[in-house]
Amino acid sequence: MNGKLLAVGGAVVLLLAGVGGAFVAGLGPFQAESSGQDLSEFPTETPDSDTASTEDGTNADGGAASTPPFAFTVDSIEECGQTCRDVTSTLTNQQNSTAAEITVYTRIYAGNSTDDGDVVWEGSEDVGTLEADESYTTTRRVDLSFRDAYAIEQADGWITIRTTVETADRTVTLSDQRKVA
């Protein structure tokens, strides 16, 4: 009888270890549906050569701080599952000219950092062309693994959203931090 009990106990321990390992690795039923894109070469902002900003927000040439070329807003977040959200966002061209060949890259990080190890979701969207003051609105599904959702919970519910807007002639990076849980 003790041999059977020991064998069943060993099987239960192995099963729990396997489930725990899958959870930690984000595999099996714990795996998130990815955006389907590998953004290993995430673009970064290119510095403007015409003005340099000082710490107080004014330009080095003495003028007032300029309006950023793009505005990115999160319009709504709707629950589509325990670790799934449908996120509607809008990109607005705030320039006085047309922006062409626009691609938007977004990474969501657990917590208030942008360390590569904290990435919980990434995706990109080809926007095309936006005239001056024109906007583009889209809804993307952000489906996290249980592991990624746990990482956000461990960061007190905070996420950092880093959005890079790449156009034919410039690249601009915008960051926002939100408490989501």
JSON list of C-alpha atoms in Angstrom, two decimals:
[
{"chain": "A", "resi": 1, "resn": "MET", "atom": "CA", "xyz": [0.00, 0.00, 0.00]},
{"chain": "A", "resi": 2, "resn": "ASN", "atom": "CA", "xyz": [2.83, 2.40, 0.86]},
{"chain": "A", "resi": 3, "resn": "GLY", "atom": "CA", "xyz": [4.39, 1.74, -2.55]},
{"chain": "A", "resi": 4, "resn": "LYS", "atom": "CA", "xyz": [1.17, 2.75, -4.36]},
{"chain": "A", "resi": 5, "resn": "LEU", "atom": "CA", "xyz": [0.82, 5.86, -2.24]},
{"chain": "A", "resi": 6, "resn": "LEU", "atom": "CA", "xyz": [4.44, 6.80, -2.93]},
{"chain": "A", "resi": 7, "resn": "ALA", "atom": "CA", "xyz": [3.98, 6.27, -6.69]},
{"chain": "A", "resi": 8, "resn": "VAL", "atom": "CA", "xyz": [0.79, 8.37, -6.80]},
{"chain": "A", "resi": 9, "resn": "GLY", "atom": "CA", "xyz": [2.43, 11.09, -4.69]},
{"chain": "A", "resi": 10, "resn": "GLY", "atom": "CA", "xyz": [5.44, 11.13, -7.04]},
{"chain": "A", "resi": 11, "resn": "ALA", "atom": "CA", "xyz": [3.16, 11.41, -10.09]},
{"chain": "A", "resi": 12, "resn": "VAL", "atom": "CA", "xyz": [1.28, 14.32, -8.51]},
{"chain": "A", "resi": 13, "resn": "VAL", "atom": "CA", "xyz": [4.57, 16.09, -7.71]},
{"chain": "A", "resi": 14, "resn": "LEU", "atom": "CA", "xyz": [5.77, 15.63, -11.31]},
{"chain": "A", "resi": 15, "resn": "LEU", "atom": "CA", "xyz": [2.45, 16.88, -12.68]},
{"chain": "A", "resi": 16, "resn": "LEU", "atom": "CA", "xyz": [2.53, 19.98, -10.49]},
{"chain": "A", "resi": 17, "resn": "ALA", "atom": "CA", "xyz": [6.16, 20.64, -11.43]},
{"chain": "A", "resi": 18, "resn": "GLY", "atom": "CA", "xyz": [5.25, 20.39, -15.13]},
{"chain": "A", "resi": 19, "resn": "VAL", "atom": "CA", "xyz": [2.28, 22.74, -14.79]},
{"chain": "A", "resi": 20, "resn": "GLY", "atom": "CA", "xyz": [4.39, 25.18, -12.76]},
{"chain": "A", "resi": 21, "resn": "GLY", "atom": "CA", "xyz": [7.15, 25.07, -15.37]},
{"chain": "A", "resi": 22, "resn": "ALA", "atom": "CA", "xyz": [4.65, 25.73, -18.17]},
{"chain": "A", "resi": 23, "resn": "PHE", "atom": "CA", "xyz": [3.26, 28.69, -16.22]},
{"chain": "A", "resi": 24, "resn": "VAL", "atom": "CA", "xyz": [6.70, 30.20, -15.64]},
{"chain": "A", "resi": 25, "resn": "ALA", "atom": "CA", "xyz": [7.72, 29.65, -19.27]},
{"chain": "A", "resi": 26, "resn": "GLY", "atom": "CA", "xyz": [4.39, 30.91, -20.62]},
{"chain": "A", "resi": 27, "resn": "LEU", "atom": "CA", "xyz": [3.77, 27.68, -22.55]},
{"chain": "A", "resi": 28, "resn": "GLY", "atom": "CA", "xyz": [0.74, 25.53, -23.29]},
{"chain": "A", "resi": 29, "resn": "PRO", "atom": "CA", "xyz": [-2.55, 26.94, -22.01]},
{"chain": "A", "resi": 30, "resn": "PHE", "atom": "CA", "xyz": [-0.57, 29.70, -20.28]},
{"chain": "A", "resi": 31, "resn": "GLN", "atom": "CA", "xyz": [0.79, 31.04, -23.56]},
{"chain": "A", "resi": 32, "resn": "ALA", "atom": "CA", "xyz": [-0.53, 34.36, -24.84]},
{"chain": "A", "resi": 33, "resn": "GLU", "atom": "CA", "xyz": [-1.69, 34.87, -28.38]},
{"chain": "A", "resi": 34, "resn": "SER", "atom": "CA", "xyz": [1.09, 37.07, -29.73]},
{"chain": "A", "resi": 35, "resn": "SER", "atom": "CA", "xyz": [0.67, 39.92, -32.14]},
{"chain": "A", "resi": 36, "resn": "GLY", "atom": "CA", "xyz": [2.26, 37.61, -34.71]},
{"chain": "A", "resi": 37, "resn": "GLN", "atom": "CA", "xyz": [5.16, 39.96, -35.32]},
{"chain": "A", "resi": 38, "resn": "ASP", "atom": "CA", "xyz": [8.78, 39.70, -34.30]},
{"chain": "A", "resi": 39, "resn": "LEU", "atom": "CA", "xyz": [9.94, 43.19, -33.51]},
{"chain": "A", "resi": 40, "resn": "SER", "atom": "CA", "xyz": [13.47, 42.25, -32.51]},
{"chain": "A", "resi": 41, "resn": "GLU", "atom": "CA", "xyz": [14.73, 45.43, -34.15]},
{"chain": "A", "resi": 42, "resn": "PHE", "atom": "CA", "xyz": [12.42, 47.93, -32.52]},
{"chain": "A", "resi": 43, "resn": "PRO", "atom": "CA", "xyz": [13.13, 51.37, -34.05]},
{"chain": "A", "resi": 44, "resn": "THR", "atom": "CA", "xyz": [14.16, 54.24, -31.80]},
{"chain": "A", "resi": 45, "resn": "GLU", "atom": "CA", "xyz": [13.76, 57.96, -32.10]},
{"chain": "A", "resi": 46, "resn": "THR", "atom": "CA", "xyz": [16.02, 59.92, -34.41]},
{"chain": "A", "resi": 47, "resn": "PRO", "atom": "CA", "xyz": [17.13, 63.23, -32.91]},
{"chain": "A", "resi": 48, "resn": "ASP", "atom": "CA", "xyz": [16.04, 66.42, -34.65]},
{"chain": "A", "resi": 49, "resn": "SER", "atom": "CA", "xyz": [19.05, 68.31, -35.90]},
{"chain": "A", "resi": 50, "resn": "ASP", "atom": "CA", "xyz": [17.35, 71.70, -36.10]},
{"chain": "A", "resi": 51, "resn": "THR", "atom": "CA", "xyz": [16.69, 72.32, -32.38]},
{"chain": "A", "resi": 52, "resn": "ALA", "atom": "CA", "xyz": [17.96, 70.96, -29.10]},
{"chain": "A", "resi": 53, "resn": "SER", "atom": "CA", "xyz": [15.80, 70.93, -25.99]},
{"chain": "A", "resi": 54, "resn": "THR", "atom": "CA", "xyz": [16.98, 72.10, -22.60]},
{"chain": "A", "resi": 55, "resn": "GLU", "atom": "CA", "xyz": [15.84, 70.67, -19.27]},
{"chain": "A", "resi": 56, "resn": "ASP", "atom": "CA", "xyz": [13.22, 73.40, -18.73]},
{"chain": "A", "resi": 57, "resn": "GLY", "atom": "CA", "xyz": [11.38, 72.50, -21.98]},
{"chain": "A", "resi": 58, "resn": "THR", "atom": "CA", "xyz": [12.52, 75.48, -24.05]},
{"chain": "A", "resi": 59, "resn": "ASN", "atom": "CA", "xyz": [14.53, 75.22, -27.21]},
{"chain": "A", "resi": 60, "resn": "ALA", "atom": "CA", "xyz": [18.21, 76.05, -27.10]},
{"chain": "A", "resi": 61, "resn": "ASP", "atom": "CA", "xyz": [17.58, 78.94, -29.51]},
{"chain": "A", "resi": 62, "resn": "GLY", "atom": "CA", "xyz": [15.38, 80.67, -26.86]},
{"chain": "A", "resi": 63, "resn": "GLY", "atom": "CA", "xyz": [11.96, 79.84, -28.31]},
{"chain": "A", "resi": 64, "resn": "ALA", "atom": "CA", "xyz": [9.10, 78.07, -26.58]},
{"chain": "A", "resi": 65, "resn": "ALA", "atom": "CA", "xyz": [8.87, 74.28, -26.61]},
{"chain": "A", "resi": 66, "resn": "SER", "atom": "CA", "xyz": [7.45, 73.05, -29.90]},
{"chain": "A", "resi": 67, "resn": "THR", "atom": "CA", "xyz": [4.46, 70.76, -30.37]},
{"chain": "A", "resi": 68, "resn": "PRO", "atom": "CA", "xyz": [5.48, 67.13, -30.92]},
{"chain": "A", "resi": 69, "resn": "PRO", "atom": "CA", "xyz": [4.93, 65.98, -34.51]},
{"chain": "A", "resi": 70, "resn": "PHE", "atom": "CA", "xyz": [2.53, 63.20, -33.44]},
{"chain": "A", "resi": 71, "resn": "ALA", "atom": "CA", "xyz": [0.08, 62.59, -30.62]},
{"chain": "A", "resi": 72, "resn": "PHE", "atom": "CA", "xyz": [-0.82, 59.06, -29.56]},
{"chain": "A", "resi": 73, "resn": "THR", "atom": "CA", "xyz": [-3.81, 58.48, -27.29]},
{"chain": "A", "resi": 74, "resn": "VAL", "atom": "CA", "xyz": [-5.47, 55.39, -25.86]},
{"chain": "A", "resi": 75, "resn": "ASP", "atom": "CA", "xyz": [-9.20, 55.98, -26.37]},
{"chain": "A", "resi": 76, "resn": "SER", "atom": "CA", "xyz": [-10.64, 52.89, -24.70]},
{"chain": "A", "resi": 77, "resn": "ILE", "atom": "CA", "xyz": [-9.70, 49.56, -23.17]},
{"chain": "A", "resi": 78, "resn": "GLU", "atom": "CA", "xyz": [-12.33, 46.80, -23.20]},
{"chain": "A", "resi": 79, "resn": "GLU", "atom": "CA", "xyz": [-12.03, 43.43, -21.48]},
{"chain": "A", "resi": 80, "resn": "CYS", "atom": "CA", "xyz": [-12.17, 40.43, -23.83]},
{"chain": "A", "resi": 81, "resn": "GLY", "atom": "CA", "xyz": [-11.02, 37.79, -21.34]},
{"chain": "A", "resi": 82, "resn": "GLN", "atom": "CA", "xyz": [-9.14, 37.34, -18.10]},
{"chain": "A", "resi": 83, "resn": "THR", "atom": "CA", "xyz": [-5.81, 38.45, -19.62]},
{"chain": "A", "resi": 84, "resn": "CYS", "atom": "CA", "xyz": [-7.13, 39.97, -22.84]},
{"chain": "A", "resi": 85, "resn": "ARG", "atom": "CA", "xyz": [-7.99, 43.58, -23.69]},
{"chain": "A", "resi": 86, "resn": "ASP", "atom": "CA", "xyz": [-9.18, 45.25, -26.89]},
{"chain": "A", "resi": 87, "resn": "VAL", "atom": "CA", "xyz": [-7.34, 48.58, -26.99]},
{"chain": "A", "resi": 88, "resn": "THR", "atom": "CA", "xyz": [-8.54, 51.41, -29.23]},
{"chain": "A", "resi": 89, "resn": "SER", "atom": "CA", "xyz": [-5.96, 54.11, -29.90]},
{"chain": "A", "resi": 90, "resn": "THR", "atom": "CA", "xyz": [-5.55, 57.14, -32.13]},
{"chain": "A", "resi": 91, "resn": "LEU", "atom": "CA", "xyz": [-2.48, 58.59, -33.84]},
{"chain": "A", "resi": 92, "resn": "THR", "atom": "CA", "xyz": [-2.73, 62.26, -34.90]},
{"chain": "A", "resi": 93, "resn": "ASN", "atom": "CA", "xyz": [-0.35, 64.05, -37.26]},
{"chain": "A", "resi": 94, "resn": "GLN", "atom": "CA", "xyz": [0.22, 67.40, -35.50]},
{"chain": "A", "resi": 95, "resn": "GLN", "atom": "CA", "xyz": [2.56, 68.70, -38.19]},
{"chain": "A", "resi": 96, "resn": "ASN", "atom": "CA", "xyz": [1.72, 71.33, -40.79]},
{"chain": "A", "resi": 97, "resn": "SER", "atom": "CA", "xyz": [2.64, 68.88, -43.54]},
{"chain": "A", "resi": 98, "resn": "THR", "atom": "CA", "xyz": [1.76, 65.40, -44.74]},
{"chain": "A", "resi": 99, "resn": "ALA", "atom": "CA", "xyz": [3.52, 62.44, -43.12]},
{"chain": "A", "resi": 100, "resn": "ALA", "atom": "CA", "xyz": [4.11, 59.48, -45.45]},
{"chain": "A", "resi": 101, "resn": "GLU", "atom": "CA", "xyz": [5.09, 55.83, -45.07]},
{"chain": "A", "resi": 102, "resn": "ILE", "atom": "CA", "xyz": [3.98, 55.75, -41.42]},
{"chain": "A", "resi": 103, "resn": "THR", "atom": "CA", "xyz": [4.43, 52.60, -39.36]},
{"chain": "A", "resi": 104, "resn": "VAL", "atom": "CA", "xyz": [3.62, 52.55, -35.65]},
{"chain": "A", "resi": 105, "resn": "TYR", "atom": "CA", "xyz": [5.50, 50.15, -33.34]},
{"chain": "A", "resi": 106, "resn": "THR", "atom": "CA", "xyz": [4.19, 49.60, -29.83]},
{"chain": "A", "resi": 107, "resn": "ARG", "atom": "CA", "xyz": [5.70, 47.76, -26.90]},
{"chain": "A", "resi": 108, "resn": "ILE", "atom": "CA", "xyz": [4.05, 47.32, -23.52]},
{"chain": "A", "resi": 109, "resn": "TYR", "atom": "CA", "xyz": [6.30, 46.78, -20.51]},
{"chain": "A", "resi": 110, "resn": "ALA", "atom": "CA", "xyz": [5.39, 45.53, -17.04]},
{"chain": "A", "resi": 111, "resn": "GLY", "atom": "CA", "xyz": [6.09, 48.31, -14.54]},
{"chain": "A", "resi": 112, "resn": "ASN", "atom": "CA", "xyz": [7.65, 51.72, -15.01]},
{"chain": "A", "resi": 113, "resn": "SER", "atom": "CA", "xyz": [10.73, 50.62, -16.93]},
{"chain": "A", "resi": 114, "resn": "THR", "atom": "CA", "xyz": [11.56, 49.92, -20.54]},
{"chain": "A", "resi": 115, "resn": "ASP", "atom": "CA", "xyz": [13.98, 47.04, -19.97]},
{"chain": "A", "resi": 116, "resn": "ASP", "atom": "CA", "xyz": [13.76, 44.45, -22.74]},
{"chain": "A", "resi": 117, "resn": "GLY", "atom": "CA", "xyz": [13.12, 41.74, -20.12]},
{"chain": "A", "resi": 118, "resn": "ASP", "atom": "CA", "xyz": [9.92, 43.52, -19.05]},
{"chain": "A", "resi": 119, "resn": "VAL", "atom": "CA", "xyz": [8.19, 43.42, -22.49]},
{"chain": "A", "resi": 120, "resn": "VAL", "atom": "CA", "xyz": [4.75, 41.79, -22.17]},
{"chain": "A", "resi": 121, "resn": "TRP", "atom": "CA", "xyz": [3.35, 42.66, -25.61]},
{"chain": "A", "resi": 122, "resn": "GLU", "atom": "CA", "xyz": [4.51, 44.17, -28.89]},
{"chain": "A", "resi": 123, "resn": "GLY", "atom": "CA", "xyz": [2.95, 44.88, -32.23]},
{"chain": "A", "resi": 124, "resn": "SER", "atom": "CA", "xyz": [3.08, 47.14, -35.26]},
{"chain": "A", "resi": 125, "resn": "GLU", "atom": "CA", "xyz": [0.58, 48.76, -37.59]},
{"chain": "A", "resi": 126, "resn": "ASP", "atom": "CA", "xyz": [1.15, 50.18, -41.07]},
{"chain": "A", "resi": 127, "resn": "VAL", "atom": "CA", "xyz": [-0.73, 53.50, -41.18]},
{"chain": "A", "resi": 128, "resn": "GLY", "atom": "CA", "xyz": [0.34, 54.79, -44.59]},
{"chain": "A", "resi": 129, "resn": "THR", "atom": "CA", "xyz": [-0.11, 58.55, -45.07]},
{"chain": "A", "resi": 130, "resn": "LEU", "atom": "CA", "xyz": [-1.66, 61.16, -42.78]},
{"chain": "A", "resi": 131, "resn": "GLU", "atom": "CA", "xyz": [-2.37, 64.69, -43.92]},
{"chain": "A", "resi": 132, "resn": "ALA", "atom": "CA", "xyz": [-1.73, 67.60, -41.52]},
{"chain": "A", "resi": 133, "resn": "ASP", "atom": "CA", "xyz": [-4.03, 67.31, -38.46]},
{"chain": "A", "resi": 134, "resn": "GLU", "atom": "CA", "xyz": [-5.44, 63.99, -39.73]},
{"chain": "A", "resi": 135, "resn": "SER", "atom": "CA", "xyz": [-5.93, 61.05, -37.33]},
{"chain": "A", "resi": 136, "resn": "TYR", "atom": "CA", "xyz": [-5.84, 57.26, -37.63]},
{"chain": "A", "resi": 137, "resn": "THR", "atom": "CA", "xyz": [-7.78, 55.12, -35.14]},
{"chain": "A", "resi": 138, "resn": "THR", "atom": "CA", "xyz": [-7.42, 51.36, -34.73]},
{"chain": "A", "resi": 139, "resn": "THR", "atom": "CA", "xyz": [-8.32, 48.63, -32.25]},
{"chain": "A", "resi": 140, "resn": "ARG", "atom": "CA", "xyz": [-5.76, 45.96, -31.39]},
{"chain": "A", "resi": 141, "resn": "ARG", "atom": "CA", "xyz": [-6.20, 42.89, -29.21]},
{"chain": "A", "resi": 142, "resn": "VAL", "atom": "CA", "xyz": [-3.64, 42.67, -26.42]},
{"chain": "A", "resi": 143, "resn": "ASP", "atom": "CA", "xyz": [-3.67, 39.08, -25.15]},
{"chain": "A", "resi": 144, "resn": "LEU", "atom": "CA", "xyz": [-1.19, 38.36, -22.37]},
{"chain": "A", "resi": 145, "resn": "SER", "atom": "CA", "xyz": [0.07, 35.09, -20.95]},
{"chain": "A", "resi": 146, "resn": "PHE", "atom": "CA", "xyz": [-0.67, 34.41, -17.29]},
{"chain": "A", "resi": 147, "resn": "ARG", "atom": "CA", "xyz": [3.03, 34.98, -16.63]},
{"chain": "A", "resi": 148, "resn": "ASP", "atom": "CA", "xyz": [2.95, 38.45, -18.24]},
{"chain": "A", "resi": 149, "resn": "ALA", "atom": "CA", "xyz": [-0.25, 39.36, -16.39]},
{"chain": "A", "resi": 150, "resn": "TYR", "atom": "CA", "xyz": [1.42, 38.24, -13.15]},
{"chain": "A", "resi": 151, "resn": "ALA", "atom": "CA", "xyz": [4.45, 40.44, -13.97]},
{"chain": "A", "resi": 152, "resn": "ILE", "atom": "CA", "xyz": [2.12, 43.45, -14.28]},
{"chain": "A", "resi": 153, "resn": "GLU", "atom": "CA", "xyz": [0.44, 42.53, -11.00]},
{"chain": "A", "resi": 154, "resn": "GLN", "atom": "CA", "xyz": [3.87, 42.33, -9.35]},
{"chain": "A", "resi": 155, "resn": "ALA", "atom": "CA", "xyz": [4.60, 45.85, -10.67]},
{"chain": "A", "resi": 156, "resn": "ASP", "atom": "CA", "xyz": [1.61, 47.13, -8.66]},
{"chain": "A", "resi": 157, "resn": "GLY", "atom": "CA", "xyz": [-0.54, 47.17, -11.81]},
{"chain": "A", "resi": 158, "resn": "TRP", "atom": "CA", "xyz": [1.64, 49.66, -13.70]},
{"chain": "A", "resi": 159, "resn": "ILE", "atom": "CA", "xyz": [2.60, 49.37, -17.36]},
{"chain": "A", "resi": 160, "resn": "THR", "atom": "CA", "xyz": [4.74, 51.51, -19.65]},
{"chain": "A", "resi": 161, "resn": "ILE", "atom": "CA", "xyz": [3.59, 51.91, -23.24]},
{"chain": "A", "resi": 162, "resn": "ARG", "atom": "CA", "xyz": [6.34, 52.91, -25.67]},
{"chain": "A", "resi": 163, "resn": "THR", "atom": "CA", "xyz": [5.11, 53.86, -29.12]},
{"chain": "A", "resi": 164, "resn": "THR", "atom": "CA", "xyz": [7.52, 54.62, -31.95]},
{"chain": "A", "resi": 165, "resn": "VAL", "atom": "CA", "xyz": [6.14, 56.37, -35.03]},
{"chain": "A", "resi": 166, "resn": "GLU", "atom": "CA", "xyz": [8.39, 55.82, -38.04]},
{"chain": "A", "resi": 167, "resn": "THR", "atom": "CA", "xyz": [7.82, 57.90, -41.19]},
{"chain": "A", "resi": 168, "resn": "ALA", "atom": "CA", "xyz": [9.69, 58.45, -44.43]},
{"chain": "A", "resi": 169, "resn": "ASP", "atom": "CA", "xyz": [11.70, 61.30, -42.90]},
{"chain": "A", "resi": 170, "resn": "ARG", "atom": "CA", "xyz": [11.72, 60.89, -39.09]},
{"chain": "A", "resi": 171, "resn": "THR", "atom": "CA", "xyz": [11.21, 58.56, -36.16]},
{"chain": "A", "resi": 172, "resn": "VAL", "atom": "CA", "xyz": [9.52, 59.74, -32.96]},
{"chain": "A", "resi": 173, "resn": "THR", "atom": "CA", "xyz": [9.13, 57.77, -29.72]},
{"chain": "A", "resi": 174, "resn": "LEU", "atom": "CA", "xyz": [6.33, 58.49, -27.25]},
{"chain": "A", "resi": 175, "resn": "SER", "atom": "CA", "xyz": [5.99, 56.93, -23.78]},
{"chain": "A", "resi": 176, "resn": "ASP", "atom": "CA", "xyz": [3.08, 56.71, -21.38]},
{"chain": "A", "resi": 177, "resn": "GLN", "atom": "CA", "xyz": [2.65, 55.00, -18.02]},
{"chain": "A", "resi": 178, "resn": "ARG", "atom": "CA", "xyz": [-0.71, 53.73, -16.74]},
{"chain": "A", "resi": 179, "resn": "LYS", "atom": "CA", "xyz": [-2.09, 51.83, -13.80]},
{"chain": "A", "resi": 180, "resn": "VAL", "atom": "CA", "xyz": [-4.20, 49.04, -15.29]},
{"chain": "A", "resi": 181, "resn": "ALA", "atom": "CA", "xyz": [-4.70, 46.64, -12.38]}
]
